[in-house]
Short mmCIF file of C-alpha atoms in Angstrom, two decimals:
data_model
loop_
_atom_site.label_atom_id
_atom_site.label_comp_id
_atom_site.label_asym_id
_atom_site.label_seq_id
_atom_site.Cartn_x
_atom_site.Cartn_y
_atom_site.Cartn_z
CA MET I 1 0.00 0.00 0.00
CA VAL I 2 2.79 2.43 0.88
CA GLU I 3 4.55 1.75 -2.42
CA ARG I 4 1.31 2.40 -4.29
CA LEU I 5 0.82 5.70 -2.45
CA THR I 6 4.34 6.75 -3.38
CA HIS I 7 3.51 6.18 -7.06
CA MET I 8 0.33 8.21 -6.58
CA GLY I 9 2.28 11.27 -5.46
CA ILE I 10 2.53 10.99 -1.67
CA ARG I 11 6.07 12.23 -1.12
CA ARG I 12 6.38 13.15 2.56
CA THR I 13 8.29 10.33 4.19
CA GLU I 14 6.63 11.00 7.57
CA VAL I 15 3.18 10.45 6.04
CA LEU I 16 4.23 7.25 4.29
CA ALA I 17 5.81 5.95 7.50
CA ALA I 18 2.66 6.76 9.50
CA ILE I 19 0.42 5.02 6.96
CA GLY I 20 2.72 2.01 7.04
CA ALA I 21 2.70 1.91 10.84
CA VAL I 22 -1.09 1.77 11.28
CA PRO I 23 -2.77 -1.63 10.67
CA ARG I 24 -5.76 -0.50 8.60
CA HIS I 25 -7.44 -3.91 8.78
CA LEU I 26 -8.10 -3.38 12.50
CA PHE I 27 -10.26 -0.34 11.67
CA VAL I 28 -12.67 -1.98 9.21
CA GLU I 29 -15.48 -4.46 9.65
CA GLU I 30 -14.22 -8.03 10.03
CA ALA I 31 -16.09 -9.15 6.91
CA LEU I 32 -14.23 -6.53 4.84
CA ARG I 33 -10.72 -7.07 6.19
CA SER I 34 -9.54 -8.83 3.05
CA ARG I 35 -10.07 -5.49 1.25
CA ALA I 36 -8.58 -3.28 3.96
CA TYR I 37 -5.44 -2.43 1.96
CA ASP I 38 -7.17 -1.85 -1.37
CA ASP I 39 -7.34 1.79 -2.41
CA MET I 40 -11.05 2.16 -1.81
CA SER I 41 -13.43 3.50 0.81
CA LEU I 42 -15.33 0.92 2.84
CA PRO I 43 -18.65 1.15 4.71
CA LEU I 44 -18.69 1.53 8.48
CA GLY I 45 -22.44 1.42 8.95
CA LEU I 46 -24.65 4.36 10.02
CA GLY I 47 -24.18 5.85 6.56
CA GLN I 48 -20.45 6.47 7.16
CA THR I 49 -17.30 5.20 5.45
CA ILE I 50 -13.59 4.82 6.07
CA SER I 51 -11.80 6.87 3.42
CA GLN I 52 -9.59 5.19 0.87
CA PRO I 53 -5.89 5.14 1.86
CA TYR I 54 -4.95 7.69 -0.82
CA THR I 55 -7.49 10.19 0.53
CA VAL I 56 -6.16 9.80 4.08
CA ALA I 57 -2.58 10.16 2.84
CA VAL I 58 -3.18 13.18 0.63
CA MET I 59 -5.20 15.03 3.32
CA THR I 60 -2.48 14.32 5.88
CA GLN I 61 0.20 15.52 3.47
CA LEU I 62 -1.78 18.67 2.70
CA LEU I 63 -2.25 19.35 6.41
CA LEU I 64 1.50 19.29 6.93
CA GLY I 65 2.26 21.27 3.78
CA GLU I 66 5.94 22.05 3.44
CA GLU I 67 6.27 22.80 7.14
CA PRO I 68 8.11 20.65 9.69
CA LEU I 69 5.95 18.49 11.93
CA SER I 70 6.59 20.88 14.82
CA GLN I 71 4.46 23.53 13.06
CA ARG I 72 1.32 21.38 13.50
CA ARG I 73 1.57 20.91 17.25
CA ARG I 74 -2.17 21.06 18.04
CA VAL I 75 -4.51 19.42 15.50
CA LEU I 76 -8.28 19.03 15.43
CA GLU I 77 -9.98 16.34 13.37
CA ILE I 78 -13.68 16.66 12.52
CA GLY I 79 -15.29 13.27 11.96
CA THR I 80 -13.44 10.56 13.88
CA GLY I 81 -15.34 7.76 12.15
CA CYS I 82 -13.59 4.46 12.91
CA GLY I 83 -10.47 6.27 14.14
CA TYR I 84 -8.16 5.40 11.24
CA GLN I 85 -7.27 8.97 10.25
CA THR I 86 -6.84 9.75 13.96
CA ALA I 87 -4.38 6.88 14.25
CA VAL I 88 -2.38 8.11 11.25
CA LEU I 89 -2.12 11.57 12.81
CA GLN I 90 -0.92 9.99 16.05
CA ALA I 91 1.60 7.82 14.21
CA LEU I 92 3.14 11.08 12.98
CA GLY I 93 3.97 11.85 16.59
CA LEU I 94 1.93 15.05 16.79
CA PRO I 95 1.75 16.02 20.48
CA GLU I 96 -1.85 17.29 20.71
CA ILE I 97 -4.64 15.64 18.73
CA TYR I 98 -8.35 16.19 19.28
CA SER I 99 -11.06 14.43 17.30
CA ILE I 100 -14.83 14.97 17.28
CA GLU I 101 -17.42 12.39 16.19
CA ARG I 102 -21.14 13.15 16.06
CA LEU I 103 -22.37 9.55 16.22
CA ARG I 104 -21.97 7.90 19.64
CA PRO I 105 -21.61 4.30 18.28
CA LEU I 106 -18.74 5.36 16.02
CA HIS I 107 -17.16 7.41 18.82
CA GLU I 108 -17.13 4.32 21.05
CA ARG I 109 -15.89 2.09 18.23
CA ALA I 110 -13.03 4.48 17.47
CA LYS I 111 -11.94 4.33 21.10
CA GLN I 112 -11.89 0.53 20.92
CA HIS I 113 -9.85 0.58 17.70
CA LEU I 114 -7.32 3.04 19.08
CA ARG I 115 -6.96 1.00 22.26
CA ALA I 116 -6.28 -2.08 20.10
CA VAL I 117 -3.35 -0.34 18.40
CA LYS I 118 -2.24 1.31 21.67
CA LEU I 119 -2.82 4.85 20.45
CA LEU I 120 -5.86 6.00 22.48
CA GLN I 121 -3.80 7.67 25.20
CA GLN I 122 -2.36 10.11 22.67
CA ALA I 123 -5.64 11.63 21.52
CA ARG I 124 -8.68 13.24 23.08
CA LEU I 125 -11.84 11.86 21.48
CA VAL I 126 -15.03 13.89 21.87
CA CYS I 127 -18.61 12.97 20.98
CA GLY I 128 -20.23 16.18 19.77
CA ASP I 129 -21.00 18.54 16.92
CA GLY I 130 -17.85 18.85 14.83
CA TYR I 131 -19.26 21.88 13.04
CA LEU I 132 -18.70 23.83 16.26
CA GLY I 133 -15.14 22.61 16.84
CA LEU I 134 -13.62 22.86 20.32
CA PRO I 135 -13.38 26.55 21.19
CA GLU I 136 -12.22 25.75 24.72
CA VAL I 137 -9.02 24.18 23.32
CA ALA I 138 -8.44 26.52 20.34
CA PRO I 139 -6.47 27.82 18.56
CA PHE I 140 -5.38 24.89 16.40
CA ASP I 141 -2.35 24.71 14.14
CA GLY I 142 -4.19 22.27 11.91
CA ILE I 143 -7.83 21.31 11.33
CA LEU I 144 -8.74 18.28 9.24
CA VAL I 145 -12.39 17.88 8.20
CA THR I 146 -13.34 14.41 6.95
CA ALA I 147 -16.91 15.18 5.87
CA ALA I 148 -18.15 17.73 3.35
CA PRO I 149 -20.06 20.88 4.34
CA ALA I 150 -21.60 23.23 1.79
CA GLN I 151 -19.58 26.13 3.23
CA ILE I 152 -16.54 26.44 5.45
CA PRO I 153 -17.84 26.34 9.05
CA LEU I 154 -17.24 29.76 10.58
CA PRO I 155 -16.48 28.35 14.07
CA LEU I 156 -13.63 26.31 12.61
CA LEU I 157 -12.18 29.33 10.82
CA GLN I 158 -12.29 31.23 14.10
CA GLN I 159 -10.42 28.41 15.86
CA LEU I 160 -7.54 28.29 13.37
CA ALA I 161 -4.30 29.81 14.62
CA VAL I 162 -2.35 32.35 12.58
CA GLY I 163 0.00 30.20 10.51
CA GLY I 164 -2.46 27.33 10.80
CA ARG I 165 -4.01 25.29 8.01
CA MET I 166 -7.39 23.66 7.46
CA VAL I 167 -7.97 20.86 4.95
CA LEU I 168 -11.56 20.06 4.06
CA PRO I 169 -13.88 18.97 1.26
CA LEU I 170 -16.60 21.40 0.17
CA ASP I 171 -19.81 20.40 -1.59
CA ASP I 172 -21.23 23.03 -3.95
CA GLY I 173 -24.34 20.99 -4.68
CA HIS I 174 -22.94 19.59 -7.91
CA ALA I 175 -19.51 18.27 -6.99
CA GLN I 176 -17.07 18.14 -4.09
CA PHE I 177 -13.55 19.53 -4.08
CA LEU I 178 -10.76 19.35 -1.54
CA TRP I 179 -9.63 22.76 -0.28
CA VAL I 180 -6.73 24.06 1.76
CA ILE I 181 -7.35 27.15 3.92
CA ASP I 182 -4.28 28.93 5.30
CA LYS I 183 -4.63 31.62 7.95
CA THR I 184 -2.08 34.43 7.67
CA GLU I 185 -1.65 37.75 9.45
CA GLN I 186 -3.48 39.34 6.51
CA GLY I 187 -6.43 36.93 6.44
CA PHE I 188 -7.31 33.61 4.82
CA ARG I 189 -5.86 32.10 1.65
CA GLU I 190 -8.00 29.45 -0.04
CA THR I 191 -6.64 26.90 -2.52
CA CYS I 192 -8.71 24.34 -4.42
CA ILE I 193 -6.75 21.08 -4.74
CA GLN I 194 -8.75 18.33 -6.46
CA GLU I 195 -12.13 16.68 -6.78
CA ALA I 196 -13.24 14.61 -3.80
CA LEU I 197 -16.02 12.40 -2.50
CA PHE I 198 -17.04 12.46 1.18
CA VAL I 199 -20.14 11.94 3.29
CA PRO I 200 -21.87 15.22 4.22
CA LEU I 201 -20.90 17.17 7.32
CA VAL I 202 -23.98 17.40 9.52
CA ASN I 203 -24.47 20.43 11.75
CA GLY I 204 -26.03 19.26 15.02
CA ILE I 205 -26.14 16.04 17.03
#
């Protein structure tokens, strides 16, 4: 899988190492484990999916940008799902990781998965409305949104630190595209990266 991701343009060695270190088969349904390392999304139930490995890798690489890992000290993930993306962020060695999941069954399942790979102690998992972020912990050096809203959630913009970066898919009603939002002293810089396909981001529990 790591070799395939390299051929697909994932170049940051830290991201490739993190992907290689996390056993993806432990995060998918047992009946689907034979397909865990295929480059495809897989159903988790409750209308949710685990993203394909390339999507996880490219979003992680975009979150880091060209900066050293130390520039993304405090990271917020919106949409914990099964916990796989959370585990990849932890495998990078980032010191502060927070992740919000709206659905209680998935929140509990993610905790079980992260315990199984001995990574739960490194992240704070919260069951709540990801659209609102975690203002009590902000600002964040990085925000990763793994579901697609129609517009960039204002609370998340407000919780991004100067020098911070948000990576998220946006759904314009016709198609979804992956965007990078950088916060500078002068304001926000938005960059459209590529087409994407994510479940919708729901505002509210």
